[in-house]
Amino acid sequence: MADRCDRGLPALEEFYVAAPDSVADKARGKFEIRWRGHADPTLLALEDTAETFIPSVSQRAA
């Protein structure tokens, strides 16, 4: 888990939540491609950093 640091926004923070251990993927085909086409570079960098610490379900299953 990443340590908190005060570098401004956007910030990466950790949260504990109650959730099922697995969920069905509901995203429509090509959602990721379209989302990345609309997201600004700062948001994309934040997502990529978060993926480093919290791998997506598809990466964990592999």
mmCIF file of N, CA and C in Angstrom:
data_model
loop_
_atom_site.group_PDB
_atom_site.id
_atom_site.type_symbol
_atom_site.label_atom_id
_atom_site.label_comp_id
_atom_site.label_asym_id
_atom_site.label_seq_id
_atom_site.Cartn_x
_atom_site.Cartn_y
_atom_site.Cartn_z
ATOM 1 N N MET A 1 0.841 -1.164 0.000
ATOM 2 C CA MET A 1 0.000 0.000 0.000
ATOM 3 C C MET A 1 0.894 1.238 0.000
ATOM 4 N N ALA A 2 0.498 2.247 -0.725
ATOM 5 C CA ALA A 2 1.294 3.465 -0.833
ATOM 6 C C ALA A 2 1.125 4.330 0.413
ATOM 7 N N ASP A 3 2.206 4.981 0.809
ATOM 8 C CA ASP A 3 2.129 5.943 1.903
ATOM 9 C C ASP A 3 1.500 7.227 1.395
ATOM 10 N N ARG A 4 0.762 7.886 2.262
ATOM 11 C CA ARG A 4 0.188 9.165 1.892
ATOM 12 C C ARG A 4 1.284 10.220 1.821
ATOM 13 N N CYS A 5 1.168 11.094 0.875
ATOM 14 C CA CYS A 5 2.104 12.207 0.786
ATOM 15 C C CYS A 5 1.337 13.429 0.297
ATOM 16 N N ASP A 6 1.766 14.588 0.726
ATOM 17 C CA ASP A 6 1.071 15.825 0.406
ATOM 18 C C ASP A 6 1.722 16.483 -0.799
ATOM 19 N N ARG A 7 1.390 15.992 -1.986
ATOM 20 C CA ARG A 7 1.947 16.548 -3.221
ATOM 21 C C ARG A 7 0.906 17.327 -4.006
ATOM 22 N N GLY A 8 -0.245 17.551 -3.447
ATOM 23 C CA GLY A 8 -1.308 18.247 -4.161
ATOM 24 C C GLY A 8 -2.291 17.275 -4.783
ATOM 25 N N LEU A 9 -3.140 17.803 -5.628
ATOM 26 C CA LEU A 9 -4.172 17.001 -6.263
ATOM 27 C C LEU A 9 -3.836 16.780 -7.726
ATOM 28 N N PRO A 10 -4.265 15.740 -8.360
ATOM 29 C CA PRO A 10 -4.968 14.608 -7.756
ATOM 30 C C PRO A 10 -4.026 13.795 -6.874
ATOM 31 N N ALA A 11 -4.597 13.159 -5.873
ATOM 32 C CA ALA A 11 -3.810 12.399 -4.918
ATOM 33 C C ALA A 11 -4.254 10.942 -4.924
ATOM 34 N N LEU A 12 -3.316 10.062 -4.666
ATOM 35 C CA LEU A 12 -3.615 8.644 -4.543
ATOM 36 C C LEU A 12 -3.803 8.353 -3.064
ATOM 37 N N GLU A 13 -4.960 7.819 -2.695
ATOM 38 C CA GLU A 13 -5.241 7.509 -1.298
ATOM 39 C C GLU A 13 -5.732 6.077 -1.188
ATOM 40 N N GLU A 14 -5.582 5.510 -0.003
ATOM 41 C CA GLU A 14 -6.078 4.155 0.205
ATOM 42 C C GLU A 14 -7.358 4.215 1.027
ATOM 43 N N PHE A 15 -8.276 3.313 0.695
ATOM 44 C CA PHE A 15 -9.538 3.219 1.407
ATOM 45 C C PHE A 15 -9.862 1.740 1.607
ATOM 46 N N TYR A 16 -10.442 1.415 2.720
ATOM 47 C CA TYR A 16 -10.928 0.067 2.971
ATOM 48 C C TYR A 16 -12.445 0.091 2.832
ATOM 49 N N VAL A 17 -12.976 -0.816 2.035
ATOM 50 C CA VAL A 17 -14.419 -0.894 1.827
ATOM 51 C C VAL A 17 -14.861 -2.346 1.883
ATOM 52 N N ALA A 18 -16.100 -2.548 2.224
ATOM 53 C CA ALA A 18 -16.683 -3.887 2.192
ATOM 54 C C ALA A 18 -17.204 -4.127 0.776
ATOM 55 N N ALA A 19 -16.794 -5.243 0.170
ATOM 56 C CA ALA A 19 -17.208 -5.550 -1.195
ATOM 57 C C ALA A 19 -17.093 -7.046 -1.435
ATOM 58 N N PRO A 20 -17.824 -7.556 -2.412
ATOM 59 C CA PRO A 20 -17.688 -8.976 -2.740
ATOM 60 C C PRO A 20 -16.281 -9.276 -3.240
ATOM 61 N N ASP A 21 -15.849 -10.519 -3.113
ATOM 62 C CA ASP A 21 -14.491 -10.854 -3.546
ATOM 63 C C ASP A 21 -14.356 -10.977 -5.056
ATOM 64 N N SER A 22 -15.459 -11.036 -5.773
ATOM 65 C CA SER A 22 -15.403 -11.048 -7.231
ATOM 66 C C SER A 22 -16.687 -10.454 -7.786
ATOM 67 N N VAL A 23 -16.584 -9.848 -8.940
ATOM 68 C CA VAL A 23 -17.745 -9.262 -9.607
ATOM 69 C C VAL A 23 -17.632 -9.542 -11.097
ATOM 70 N N ALA A 24 -18.753 -9.570 -11.759
ATOM 71 C CA ALA A 24 -18.760 -9.765 -13.202
ATOM 72 C C ALA A 24 -18.393 -8.457 -13.891
ATOM 73 N N ASP A 25 -17.609 -8.523 -14.957
ATOM 74 C CA ASP A 25 -17.228 -7.352 -15.719
ATOM 75 C C ASP A 25 -18.439 -6.870 -16.507
ATOM 76 N N LYS A 26 -18.857 -5.627 -16.267
ATOM 77 C CA LYS A 26 -20.025 -5.087 -16.949
ATOM 78 C C LYS A 26 -19.650 -4.101 -18.044
ATOM 79 N N ALA A 27 -18.394 -3.797 -18.197
ATOM 80 C CA ALA A 27 -17.986 -2.806 -19.186
ATOM 81 C C ALA A 27 -18.285 -3.302 -20.597
ATOM 82 N N ARG A 28 -18.791 -2.402 -21.410
ATOM 83 C CA ARG A 28 -19.037 -2.746 -22.802
ATOM 84 C C ARG A 28 -17.720 -2.854 -23.543
ATOM 85 N N GLY A 29 -17.742 -3.558 -24.642
ATOM 86 C CA GLY A 29 -16.541 -3.692 -25.458
ATOM 87 C C GLY A 29 -15.973 -2.334 -25.847
ATOM 88 N N LYS A 30 -14.690 -2.201 -25.853
ATOM 89 C CA LYS A 30 -13.953 -0.999 -26.229
ATOM 90 C C LYS A 30 -14.127 0.157 -25.240
ATOM 91 N N PHE A 31 -14.694 -0.072 -24.050
ATOM 92 C CA PHE A 31 -14.853 1.011 -23.074
ATOM 93 C C PHE A 31 -13.509 1.632 -22.727
ATOM 94 N N GLU A 32 -12.509 0.790 -22.436
ATOM 95 C CA GLU A 32 -11.192 1.301 -22.042
ATOM 96 C C GLU A 32 -10.600 2.192 -23.125
ATOM 97 N N ILE A 33 -10.704 1.773 -24.353
ATOM 98 C CA ILE A 33 -10.157 2.562 -25.460
ATOM 99 C C ILE A 33 -10.851 3.912 -25.543
ATOM 100 N N ARG A 34 -12.175 3.904 -25.472
ATOM 101 C CA ARG A 34 -12.931 5.165 -25.548
ATOM 102 C C ARG A 34 -12.656 6.045 -24.333
ATOM 103 N N TRP A 35 -12.582 5.457 -23.144
ATOM 104 C CA TRP A 35 -12.334 6.237 -21.940
ATOM 105 C C TRP A 35 -10.980 6.918 -22.023
ATOM 106 N N ARG A 36 -9.963 6.163 -22.427
ATOM 107 C CA ARG A 36 -8.620 6.746 -22.543
ATOM 108 C C ARG A 36 -8.578 7.847 -23.605
ATOM 109 N N GLY A 37 -9.429 7.779 -24.593
ATOM 110 C CA GLY A 37 -9.490 8.826 -25.611
ATOM 111 C C GLY A 37 -10.064 10.131 -25.095
ATOM 112 N N HIS A 38 -10.841 10.075 -24.004
ATOM 113 C CA HIS A 38 -11.473 11.267 -23.452
ATOM 114 C C HIS A 38 -10.813 11.781 -22.180
ATOM 115 N N ALA A 39 -10.075 10.952 -21.479
ATOM 116 C CA ALA A 39 -9.471 11.349 -20.205
ATOM 117 C C ALA A 39 -8.250 12.235 -20.454
ATOM 118 N N ASP A 40 -8.047 13.201 -19.566
ATOM 119 C CA ASP A 40 -6.870 14.067 -19.715
ATOM 120 C C ASP A 40 -5.619 13.351 -19.199
ATOM 121 N N PRO A 41 -4.431 13.823 -19.563
ATOM 122 C CA PRO A 41 -3.186 13.141 -19.198
ATOM 123 C C PRO A 41 -2.987 12.969 -17.688
ATOM 124 N N THR A 42 -3.438 13.930 -16.899
ATOM 125 C CA THR A 42 -3.283 13.822 -15.445
ATOM 126 C C THR A 42 -4.099 12.659 -14.905
ATOM 127 N N LEU A 43 -5.329 12.520 -15.367
ATOM 128 C CA LEU A 43 -6.183 11.415 -14.921
ATOM 129 C C LEU A 43 -5.628 10.076 -15.385
ATOM 130 N N LEU A 44 -5.119 10.020 -16.598
ATOM 131 C CA LEU A 44 -4.516 8.779 -17.092
ATOM 132 C C LEU A 44 -3.299 8.383 -16.259
ATOM 133 N N ALA A 45 -2.481 9.367 -15.895
ATOM 134 C CA ALA A 45 -1.309 9.078 -15.068
ATOM 135 C C ALA A 45 -1.735 8.575 -13.692
ATOM 136 N N LEU A 46 -2.788 9.141 -13.131
ATOM 137 C CA LEU A 46 -3.291 8.695 -11.830
ATOM 138 C C LEU A 46 -3.800 7.257 -11.917
ATOM 139 N N GLU A 47 -4.526 6.937 -12.984
ATOM 140 C CA GLU A 47 -5.021 5.576 -13.151
ATOM 141 C C GLU A 47 -3.863 4.588 -13.290
ATOM 142 N N ASP A 48 -2.868 4.949 -14.076
ATOM 143 C CA ASP A 48 -1.720 4.060 -14.266
ATOM 144 C C ASP A 48 -0.970 3.838 -12.952
ATOM 145 N N THR A 49 -0.848 4.891 -12.143
ATOM 146 C CA THR A 49 -0.198 4.761 -10.841
ATOM 147 C C THR A 49 -1.018 3.858 -9.926
ATOM 148 N N ALA A 50 -2.324 4.033 -9.924
ATOM 149 C CA ALA A 50 -3.192 3.199 -9.087
ATOM 150 C C ALA A 50 -3.102 1.736 -9.511
ATOM 151 N N GLU A 51 -3.034 1.472 -10.812
ATOM 152 C CA GLU A 51 -2.916 0.096 -11.303
ATOM 153 C C GLU A 51 -1.636 -0.570 -10.815
ATOM 154 N N THR A 52 -0.599 0.233 -10.553
ATOM 155 C CA THR A 52 0.649 -0.314 -10.032
ATOM 156 C C THR A 52 0.436 -0.912 -8.647
ATOM 157 N N PHE A 53 -0.403 -0.253 -7.845
ATOM 158 C CA PHE A 53 -0.637 -0.685 -6.472
ATOM 159 C C PHE A 53 -1.843 -1.600 -6.329
ATOM 160 N N ILE A 54 -2.827 -1.443 -7.190
ATOM 161 C CA ILE A 54 -4.066 -2.223 -7.107
ATOM 162 C C ILE A 54 -4.339 -2.810 -8.478
ATOM 163 N N PRO A 55 -3.794 -3.985 -8.791
ATOM 164 C CA PRO A 55 -4.002 -4.564 -10.115
ATOM 165 C C PRO A 55 -5.488 -4.824 -10.381
ATOM 166 N N SER A 56 -5.888 -4.666 -11.628
ATOM 167 C CA SER A 56 -7.284 -4.910 -11.993
ATOM 168 C C SER A 56 -7.577 -6.398 -11.880
ATOM 169 N N VAL A 57 -8.852 -6.714 -11.907
ATOM 170 C CA VAL A 57 -9.285 -8.111 -11.791
ATOM 171 C C VAL A 57 -8.694 -8.942 -12.917
ATOM 172 N N SER A 58 -8.641 -8.397 -14.131
ATOM 173 C CA SER A 58 -8.117 -9.170 -15.264
ATOM 174 C C SER A 58 -6.633 -9.469 -15.075
ATOM 175 N N GLN A 59 -5.870 -8.555 -14.452
ATOM 176 C CA GLN A 59 -4.460 -8.811 -14.215
ATOM 177 C C GLN A 59 -4.268 -9.843 -13.097
ATOM 178 N N ARG A 60 -5.139 -9.812 -12.063
ATOM 179 C CA ARG A 60 -5.027 -10.768 -10.974
ATOM 180 C C ARG A 60 -5.369 -12.172 -11.421
ATOM 181 N N ALA A 61 -6.291 -12.298 -12.367
ATOM 182 C CA ALA A 61 -6.730 -13.613 -12.820
ATOM 183 C C ALA A 61 -5.670 -14.292 -13.694
ATOM 184 N N ALA A 62 -4.824 -13.486 -14.301
ATOM 185 C CA ALA A 62 -3.825 -14.042 -15.229
ATOM 186 C C ALA A 62 -2.729 -14.795 -14.493
#
